[in-house]
Amino acid sequence: GAVVSQHPSWVICKSGTSVKIECRSLDFQATTMFWYRQFPKQSLMLMATSNEGSKATYEQGVEKDKFLINHASLTLSTLTVTSAHPEDSSFYICSAPRTSGDQETQYFGPGTRLLVL
Amino acid sequence: AQSVTQLGSHVSVSEGALVLLRCNYSSSVPPYLFWYVQYPNQGLQLLLKYTTGATLVKGINGFEAEFKKSETSFHLTKPSAHMSDAAEYFCAVSDTLDMRFGAGTRLTVKP
């Protein structure tokens, strides 16, 4: 079964509104989570690394004030797209690493499709 | 619906040996295919991608992959492994809506 969930899976919103996307690790704790966005038929783009209890690390070119990331607990990271515009329409995916012994396995969420009208 | 299967969760090779990481996909439409690499504590990096055209795709770090429609495969290869290639590799398929990942293959390179 899925070990990383995202909510919602689909969201449609009006331009100018804010949208929050949740990423949860279901049966393990994740001090780090990664947020990506993907345009149709294109590669993923890493947006930021979410760190529990501290500020997220954003990739170059990603607007921090536009894409707010909060990693308030060891099982939840949220991405808020503030004042969304049509160009923010995309597929957003999170991932979380799970460590067992000296092995780390990366689990991906199912993704959230955002459509801004 | 689309899906990706990576055969072998763990592959171990000797330095200098051929690297072969297997990926099979299913897609109801012509797929776009990707290989990503992930090093510990880092996000994914794109190695290469297939969209249309030439079925043999060359990527970074000496990797390449061949799209074989008849076999629904997109295996990743590198002629000679280097210690720095040790990482987790993910195959992914994308259509017009979203992207789906394989479970990943951990590559270990022995000296």
PDB file of C-alpha atoms in Angstrom:
ATOM      1  CA  GLY A   1       0.000   0.000   0.000  1.00  0.00           C
ATOM      2  CA  ALA A   2       0.914   3.636  -0.350  1.00  0.00           C
ATOM      3  CA  VAL A   3       3.305   4.927   2.265  1.00  0.00           C
ATOM      4  CA  VAL A   4       3.205   8.555   1.167  1.00  0.00           C
ATOM      5  CA  SER A   5      -0.105  10.257   0.522  1.00  0.00           C
ATOM      6  CA  GLN A   6      -1.001  13.595  -0.971  1.00  0.00           C
ATOM      7  CA  HIS A   7      -4.161  15.564  -0.550  1.00  0.00           C
ATOM      8  CA  PRO A   8      -5.949  16.657  -2.569  1.00  0.00           C
ATOM      9  CA  SER A   9      -5.314  14.642  -5.705  1.00  0.00           C
ATOM     10  CA  TRP A  10      -7.068  17.231  -7.840  1.00  0.00           C
ATOM     11  CA  VAL A  11      -7.753  20.884  -7.162  1.00  0.00           C
ATOM     12  CA  ILE A  12      -9.263  23.583  -9.335  1.00  0.00           C
ATOM     13  CA  CYS A  13      -9.170  27.139  -8.088  1.00  0.00           C
ATOM     14  CA  LYS A  14      -9.680  30.682  -9.231  1.00  0.00           C
ATOM     15  CA  SER A  15      -6.793  32.940 -10.024  1.00  0.00           C
ATOM     16  CA  GLY A  16      -5.673  34.873  -6.974  1.00  0.00           C
ATOM     17  CA  THR A  17      -6.634  32.280  -4.408  1.00  0.00           C
ATOM     18  CA  SER A  18      -4.248  30.161  -2.353  1.00  0.00           C
ATOM     19  CA  VAL A  19      -4.095  26.394  -2.423  1.00  0.00           C
ATOM     20  CA  LYS A  20      -2.612  24.081   0.180  1.00  0.00           C
ATOM     21  CA  ILE A  21      -1.289  20.643  -0.730  1.00  0.00           C
ATOM     22  CA  GLU A  22      -0.498  18.112   1.967  1.00  0.00           C
ATOM     23  CA  CYS A  23       2.129  15.393   1.868  1.00  0.00           C
ATOM     24  CA  ARG A  24       1.995  12.740   4.569  1.00  0.00           C
ATOM     25  CA  SER A  25       4.237   9.833   5.395  1.00  0.00           C
ATOM     26  CA  LEU A  26       1.799   7.196   6.554  1.00  0.00           C
ATOM     27  CA  ASP A  27       3.751   4.803   8.719  1.00  0.00           C
ATOM     28  CA  PHE A  28       7.136   6.361   9.146  1.00  0.00           C
ATOM     29  CA  GLN A  29       8.650   9.631  10.185  1.00  0.00           C
ATOM     30  CA  ALA A  30      10.355  11.825   7.646  1.00  0.00           C
ATOM     31  CA  THR A  31      12.554  14.687   8.733  1.00  0.00           C
ATOM     32  CA  THR A  32      13.028  15.558   5.088  1.00  0.00           C
ATOM     33  CA  MET A  33      10.552  15.667   2.238  1.00  0.00           C
ATOM     34  CA  PHE A  34      11.003  16.827  -1.320  1.00  0.00           C
ATOM     35  CA  TRP A  35       8.577  18.824  -3.416  1.00  0.00           C
ATOM     36  CA  TYR A  36       8.568  18.659  -7.212  1.00  0.00           C
ATOM     37  CA  ARG A  37       6.464  20.053  -9.994  1.00  0.00           C
ATOM     38  CA  GLN A  38       6.002  18.615 -13.434  1.00  0.00           C
ATOM     39  CA  PHE A  39       4.559  20.047 -16.610  1.00  0.00           C
ATOM     40  CA  PRO A  40       2.925  17.635 -19.043  1.00  0.00           C
ATOM     41  CA  LYS A  41       5.421  15.381 -20.759  1.00  0.00           C
ATOM     42  CA  GLN A  42       8.319  17.183 -19.141  1.00  0.00           C
ATOM     43  CA  SER A  43      10.768  16.243 -16.479  1.00  0.00           C
ATOM     44  CA  LEU A  44      10.247  16.790 -12.818  1.00  0.00           C
ATOM     45  CA  MET A  45      11.657  19.936 -11.362  1.00  0.00           C
ATOM     46  CA  LEU A  46      12.789  19.931  -7.780  1.00  0.00           C
ATOM     47  CA  MET A  47      11.250  22.903  -6.059  1.00  0.00           C
ATOM     48  CA  ALA A  48      12.417  22.596  -2.508  1.00  0.00           C
ATOM     49  CA  THR A  49      13.559  20.373   0.296  1.00  0.00           C
ATOM     50  CA  SER A  50      11.281  20.480   3.288  1.00  0.00           C
ATOM     51  CA  ASN A  51      12.995  20.114   6.652  1.00  0.00           C
ATOM     52  CA  GLU A  52      11.076  19.305   9.804  1.00  0.00           C
ATOM     53  CA  GLY A  53      11.406  22.049  12.374  1.00  0.00           C
ATOM     54  CA  SER A  54      13.363  24.403  10.160  1.00  0.00           C
ATOM     55  CA  LYS A  55      13.063  26.433   7.009  1.00  0.00           C
ATOM     56  CA  ALA A  56      12.758  24.744   3.652  1.00  0.00           C
ATOM     57  CA  THR A  57      15.626  24.862   1.209  1.00  0.00           C
ATOM     58  CA  TYR A  58      14.470  26.220  -2.136  1.00  0.00           C
ATOM     59  CA  GLU A  59      16.015  25.553  -5.506  1.00  0.00           C
ATOM     60  CA  GLN A  60      17.275  28.430  -7.550  1.00  0.00           C
ATOM     61  CA  GLY A  61      14.494  30.211  -9.363  1.00  0.00           C
ATOM     62  CA  VAL A  62      11.716  29.018  -7.072  1.00  0.00           C
ATOM     63  CA  GLU A  63       9.910  31.871  -5.340  1.00  0.00           C
ATOM     64  CA  LYS A  64       9.862  31.304  -1.606  1.00  0.00           C
ATOM     65  CA  ASP A  65       6.973  33.678  -1.015  1.00  0.00           C
ATOM     66  CA  LYS A  66       4.990  32.069  -3.786  1.00  0.00           C
ATOM     67  CA  PHE A  67       5.426  28.479  -2.697  1.00  0.00           C
ATOM     68  CA  LEU A  68       5.246  28.317   1.073  1.00  0.00           C
ATOM     69  CA  ILE A  69       6.438  25.109   2.650  1.00  0.00           C
ATOM     70  CA  ASN A  70       5.734  24.112   6.215  1.00  0.00           C
ATOM     71  CA  HIS A  71       7.069  20.886   7.714  1.00  0.00           C
ATOM     72  CA  ALA A  72       5.357  21.123  11.063  1.00  0.00           C
ATOM     73  CA  SER A  73       5.577  17.487  12.073  1.00  0.00           C
ATOM     74  CA  LEU A  74       7.566  14.389  11.251  1.00  0.00           C
ATOM     75  CA  THR A  75       4.769  13.029   9.095  1.00  0.00           C
ATOM     76  CA  LEU A  76       3.389  16.108   7.360  1.00  0.00           C
ATOM     77  CA  SER A  77       4.708  18.700   4.967  1.00  0.00           C
ATOM     78  CA  THR A  78       2.480  21.229   3.271  1.00  0.00           C
ATOM     79  CA  LEU A  79       3.012  23.263   0.132  1.00  0.00           C
ATOM     80  CA  THR A  80       0.874  26.369  -0.222  1.00  0.00           C
ATOM     81  CA  VAL A  81       0.664  28.021  -3.600  1.00  0.00           C
ATOM     82  CA  THR A  82      -0.148  31.607  -2.735  1.00  0.00           C
ATOM     83  CA  SER A  83      -2.103  33.894  -5.050  1.00  0.00           C
ATOM     84  CA  ALA A  84      -2.218  31.191  -7.675  1.00  0.00           C
ATOM     85  CA  HIS A  85      -2.192  32.102 -11.346  1.00  0.00           C
ATOM     86  CA  PRO A  86      -2.822  29.979 -14.430  1.00  0.00           C
ATOM     87  CA  GLU A  87       0.909  29.507 -14.965  1.00  0.00           C
ATOM     88  CA  ASP A  88       1.029  27.699 -11.618  1.00  0.00           C
ATOM     89  CA  SER A  89      -1.145  24.965 -13.071  1.00  0.00           C
ATOM     90  CA  SER A  90       0.957  21.853 -12.862  1.00  0.00           C
ATOM     91  CA  PHE A  91       1.383  18.438 -11.310  1.00  0.00           C
ATOM     92  CA  TYR A  92       2.961  18.599  -7.863  1.00  0.00           C
ATOM     93  CA  ILE A  93       4.647  15.552  -6.357  1.00  0.00           C
ATOM     94  CA  CYS A  94       6.232  15.026  -2.978  1.00  0.00           C
ATOM     95  CA  SER A  95       8.594  12.331  -1.844  1.00  0.00           C
ATOM     96  CA  ALA A  96       9.941  11.207   1.490  1.00  0.00           C
ATOM     97  CA  PRO A  97      12.917   9.003   2.337  1.00  0.00           C
ATOM     98  CA  ARG A  98      12.443   6.142   4.749  1.00  0.00           C
ATOM     99  CA  THR A  99      15.492   4.786   6.504  1.00  0.00           C
ATOM    100  CA  SER A 100      15.763   1.203   7.681  1.00  0.00           C
ATOM    101  CA  GLY A 101      19.151   0.328   9.101  1.00  0.00           C
ATOM    102  CA  ASP A 102      21.637   1.748   6.659  1.00  0.00           C
ATOM    103  CA  GLN A 103      19.206   1.583   3.747  1.00  0.00           C
ATOM    104  CA  GLU A 104      17.232   4.574   2.548  1.00  0.00           C
ATOM    105  CA  THR A 105      14.226   4.118   0.316  1.00  0.00           C
ATOM    106  CA  GLN A 106      12.502   7.010  -1.402  1.00  0.00           C
ATOM    107  CA  TYR A 107       8.716   6.936  -1.586  1.00  0.00           C
ATOM    108  CA  PHE A 108       6.723   9.171  -3.877  1.00  0.00           C
ATOM    109  CA  GLY A 109       3.274  10.520  -3.306  1.00  0.00           C
ATOM    110  CA  PRO A 110       0.630  10.017  -6.000  1.00  0.00           C
ATOM    111  CA  GLY A 111       0.775  13.678  -6.982  1.00  0.00           C
ATOM    112  CA  THR A 112      -1.630  16.600  -6.925  1.00  0.00           C
ATOM    113  CA  ARG A 113      -2.894  18.163 -10.104  1.00  0.00           C
ATOM    114  CA  LEU A 114      -3.548  21.877  -9.775  1.00  0.00           C
ATOM    115  CA  LEU A 115      -5.571  23.785 -12.332  1.00  0.00           C
ATOM    116  CA  VAL A 116      -5.829  27.525 -11.885  1.00  0.00           C
ATOM    117  CA  LEU A 117      -8.573  29.192 -13.852  1.00  0.00           C
TER     118      LEU A 117
ATOM    119  CA  ALA B   1      -3.522   4.077 -16.827  1.00  0.00           C
ATOM    120  CA  GLN B   2       0.230   3.941 -16.866  1.00  0.00           C
ATOM    121  CA  SER B   3       2.701   2.144 -14.667  1.00  0.00           C
ATOM    122  CA  VAL B   4       6.371   1.357 -14.362  1.00  0.00           C
ATOM    123  CA  THR B   5       8.140  -1.769 -13.167  1.00  0.00           C
ATOM    124  CA  GLN B   6      11.793  -1.777 -12.277  1.00  0.00           C
ATOM    125  CA  LEU B   7      13.214  -5.277 -12.122  1.00  0.00           C
ATOM    126  CA  GLY B   8      15.619  -5.654  -9.252  1.00  0.00           C
ATOM    127  CA  SER B   9      15.488  -3.403  -6.251  1.00  0.00           C
ATOM    128  CA  HIS B  10      19.219  -3.783  -5.790  1.00  0.00           C
ATOM    129  CA  VAL B  11      21.953  -4.193  -8.399  1.00  0.00           C
ATOM    130  CA  SER B  12      25.610  -4.644  -7.550  1.00  0.00           C
ATOM    131  CA  VAL B  13      28.430  -4.373 -10.080  1.00  0.00           C
ATOM    132  CA  SER B  14      32.184  -4.105  -9.972  1.00  0.00           C
ATOM    133  CA  GLU B  15      33.916  -0.898 -10.913  1.00  0.00           C
ATOM    134  CA  GLY B  16      34.466  -0.901 -14.667  1.00  0.00           C
ATOM    135  CA  ALA B  17      31.700  -3.406 -15.340  1.00  0.00           C
ATOM    136  CA  LEU B  18      28.584  -2.880 -17.405  1.00  0.00           C
ATOM    137  CA  VAL B  19      25.627  -1.329 -15.655  1.00  0.00           C
ATOM    138  CA  LEU B  20      22.160  -2.497 -16.693  1.00  0.00           C
ATOM    139  CA  LEU B  21      19.073  -1.278 -14.859  1.00  0.00           C
ATOM    140  CA  ARG B  22      15.803  -2.623 -16.155  1.00  0.00           C
ATOM    141  CA  CYS B  23      12.570  -0.726 -16.636  1.00  0.00           C
ATOM    142  CA  ASN B  24       9.319  -1.852 -18.211  1.00  0.00           C
ATOM    143  CA  TYR B  25       6.295   0.356 -18.592  1.00  0.00           C
ATOM    144  CA  SER B  26       2.678   0.244 -19.559  1.00  0.00           C
ATOM    145  CA  SER B  27       0.890   3.170 -21.103  1.00  0.00           C
ATOM    146  CA  SER B  28      -2.253   3.600 -23.133  1.00  0.00           C
ATOM    147  CA  VAL B  29      -0.713   6.431 -25.130  1.00  0.00           C
ATOM    148  CA  PRO B  30       2.772   6.954 -26.577  1.00  0.00           C
ATOM    149  CA  PRO B  31       4.817   7.480 -23.445  1.00  0.00           C
ATOM    150  CA  TYR B  32       7.428   9.928 -22.411  1.00  0.00           C
ATOM    151  CA  LEU B  33      10.054   8.050 -20.428  1.00  0.00           C
ATOM    152  CA  PHE B  34      12.583   9.271 -17.905  1.00  0.00           C
ATOM    153  CA  TRP B  35      15.436   8.043 -15.786  1.00  0.00           C
ATOM    154  CA  TYR B  36      16.339   9.891 -12.620  1.00  0.00           C
ATOM    155  CA  VAL B  37      19.177   9.438 -10.164  1.00  0.00           C
ATOM    156  CA  GLN B  38      19.040  10.253  -6.503  1.00  0.00           C
ATOM    157  CA  TYR B  39      21.971  10.555  -4.140  1.00  0.00           C
ATOM    158  CA  PRO B  40      21.460  10.417  -0.366  1.00  0.00           C
ATOM    159  CA  ASN B  41      19.800  13.472   1.105  1.00  0.00           C
ATOM    160  CA  GLN B  42      19.306  15.035  -2.318  1.00  0.00           C
ATOM    161  CA  GLY B  43      16.395  15.450  -4.705  1.00  0.00           C
ATOM    162  CA  LEU B  44      16.041  13.676  -8.003  1.00  0.00           C
ATOM    163  CA  GLN B  45      18.276  14.580 -10.914  1.00  0.00           C
ATOM    164  CA  LEU B  46      17.297  13.912 -14.491  1.00  0.00           C
ATOM    165  CA  LEU B  47      19.642  11.497 -16.251  1.00  0.00           C
ATOM    166  CA  LEU B  48      17.887  11.308 -19.592  1.00  0.00           C
ATOM    167  CA  LYS B  49      14.495  11.264 -21.223  1.00  0.00           C
ATOM    168  CA  TYR B  50      12.798   9.875 -24.275  1.00  0.00           C
ATOM    169  CA  THR B  51      10.076  11.893 -25.963  1.00  0.00           C
ATOM    170  CA  THR B  52       9.996  11.160 -29.685  1.00  0.00           C
ATOM    171  CA  GLY B  53      12.495  10.425 -32.428  1.00  0.00           C
ATOM    172  CA  ALA B  54      15.664   8.435 -31.910  1.00  0.00           C
ATOM    173  CA  THR B  55      15.044   5.488 -29.635  1.00  0.00           C
ATOM    174  CA  LEU B  56      18.565   5.449 -28.207  1.00  0.00           C
ATOM    175  CA  VAL B  57      18.866   8.314 -25.783  1.00  0.00           C
ATOM    176  CA  LYS B  58      22.119   9.517 -24.315  1.00  0.00           C
ATOM    177  CA  GLY B  59      22.199  11.189 -20.943  1.00  0.00           C
ATOM    178  CA  ILE B  60      24.603  12.623 -18.460  1.00  0.00           C
ATOM    179  CA  ASN B  61      27.481  10.774 -16.798  1.00  0.00           C
ATOM    180  CA  GLY B  62      27.811   8.296 -19.663  1.00  0.00           C
ATOM    181  CA  PHE B  63      24.381   6.727 -19.247  1.00  0.00           C
ATOM    182  CA  GLU B  64      22.075   5.852 -22.091  1.00  0.00           C
ATOM    183  CA  ALA B  65      18.751   4.121 -22.526  1.00  0.00           C
ATOM    184  CA  GLU B  66      16.936   2.556 -25.420  1.00  0.00           C
ATOM    185  CA  PHE B  67      13.215   2.776 -25.954  1.00  0.00           C
ATOM    186  CA  LYS B  68      11.899  -0.537 -27.268  1.00  0.00           C
ATOM    187  CA  LYS B  69       8.232  -0.270 -28.014  1.00  0.00           C
ATOM    188  CA  SER B  70       7.821  -3.957 -28.863  1.00  0.00           C
ATOM    189  CA  GLU B  71       9.202  -4.900 -25.469  1.00  0.00           C
ATOM    190  CA  THR B  72       7.697  -1.922 -23.612  1.00  0.00           C
ATOM    191  CA  SER B  73      11.111  -1.399 -22.103  1.00  0.00           C
ATOM    192  CA  PHE B  74      13.429   1.497 -21.385  1.00  0.00           C
ATOM    193  CA  HIS B  75      16.510  -0.083 -19.811  1.00  0.00           C
ATOM    194  CA  LEU B  76      19.332   2.106 -18.573  1.00  0.00           C
ATOM    195  CA  THR B  77      22.928   1.183 -19.358  1.00  0.00           C
ATOM    196  CA  LYS B  78      26.439   2.415 -18.842  1.00  0.00           C
ATOM    197  CA  PRO B  79      29.422   0.599 -20.338  1.00  0.00           C
ATOM    198  CA  SER B  80      31.753   1.037 -17.385  1.00  0.00           C
ATOM    199  CA  ALA B  81      30.617   1.666 -13.820  1.00  0.00           C
ATOM    200  CA  HIS B  82      32.328   4.211 -11.647  1.00  0.00           C
ATOM    201  CA  MET B  83      32.272   4.376  -7.885  1.00  0.00           C
ATOM    202  CA  SER B  84      30.416   7.685  -8.106  1.00  0.00           C
ATOM    203  CA  ASP B  85      27.526   5.954  -9.900  1.00  0.00           C
ATOM    204  CA  ALA B  86      26.413   4.351  -6.646  1.00  0.00           C
ATOM    205  CA  ALA B  87      22.951   5.809  -6.051  1.00  0.00           C
ATOM    206  CA  GLU B  88      19.240   5.109  -6.357  1.00  0.00           C
ATOM    207  CA  TYR B  89      17.797   5.140  -9.877  1.00  0.00           C
ATOM    208  CA  PHE B  90      14.172   5.717 -10.771  1.00  0.00           C
ATOM    209  CA  CYS B  91      12.417   5.081 -14.049  1.00  0.00           C
ATOM    210  CA  ALA B  92       9.296   7.126 -14.761  1.00  0.00           C
ATOM    211  CA  VAL B  93       6.595   7.334 -17.417  1.00  0.00           C
ATOM    212  CA  SER B  94       4.539  10.373 -18.225  1.00  0.00           C
ATOM    213  CA  ASP B  95       1.585  11.095 -20.449  1.00  0.00           C
ATOM    214  CA  THR B  96      -0.392  14.286 -20.741  1.00  0.00           C
ATOM    215  CA  LEU B  97      -1.672  14.115 -17.189  1.00  0.00           C
ATOM    216  CA  ASP B  98       0.889  12.907 -14.714  1.00  0.00           C
ATOM    217  CA  MET B  99       4.044  10.966 -14.006  1.00  0.00           C
ATOM    218  CA  ARG B 100       4.410   7.537 -12.482  1.00  0.00           C
ATOM    219  CA  PHE B 101       7.563   6.179 -10.933  1.00  0.00           C
ATOM    220  CA  GLY B 102       9.058   2.760 -10.566  1.00  0.00           C
ATOM    221  CA  ALA B 103      10.027   1.585  -7.107  1.00  0.00           C
ATOM    222  CA  GLY B 104      13.660   2.388  -7.709  1.00  0.00           C
ATOM    223  CA  THR B 105      16.855   0.358  -8.084  1.00  0.00           C
ATOM    224  CA  ARG B 106      19.757   0.820  -5.752  1.00  0.00           C
ATOM    225  CA  LEU B 107      23.066   0.538  -7.561  1.00  0.00           C
ATOM    226  CA  THR B 108      26.120  -0.510  -5.594  1.00  0.00           C
ATOM    227  CA  VAL B 109      29.560  -0.336  -7.172  1.00  0.00           C
ATOM    228  CA  LYS B 110      32.284  -2.529  -5.712  1.00  0.00           C
ATOM    229  CA  PRO B 111      35.946  -1.568  -5.994  1.00  0.00           C
TER     230      PRO B 111
END
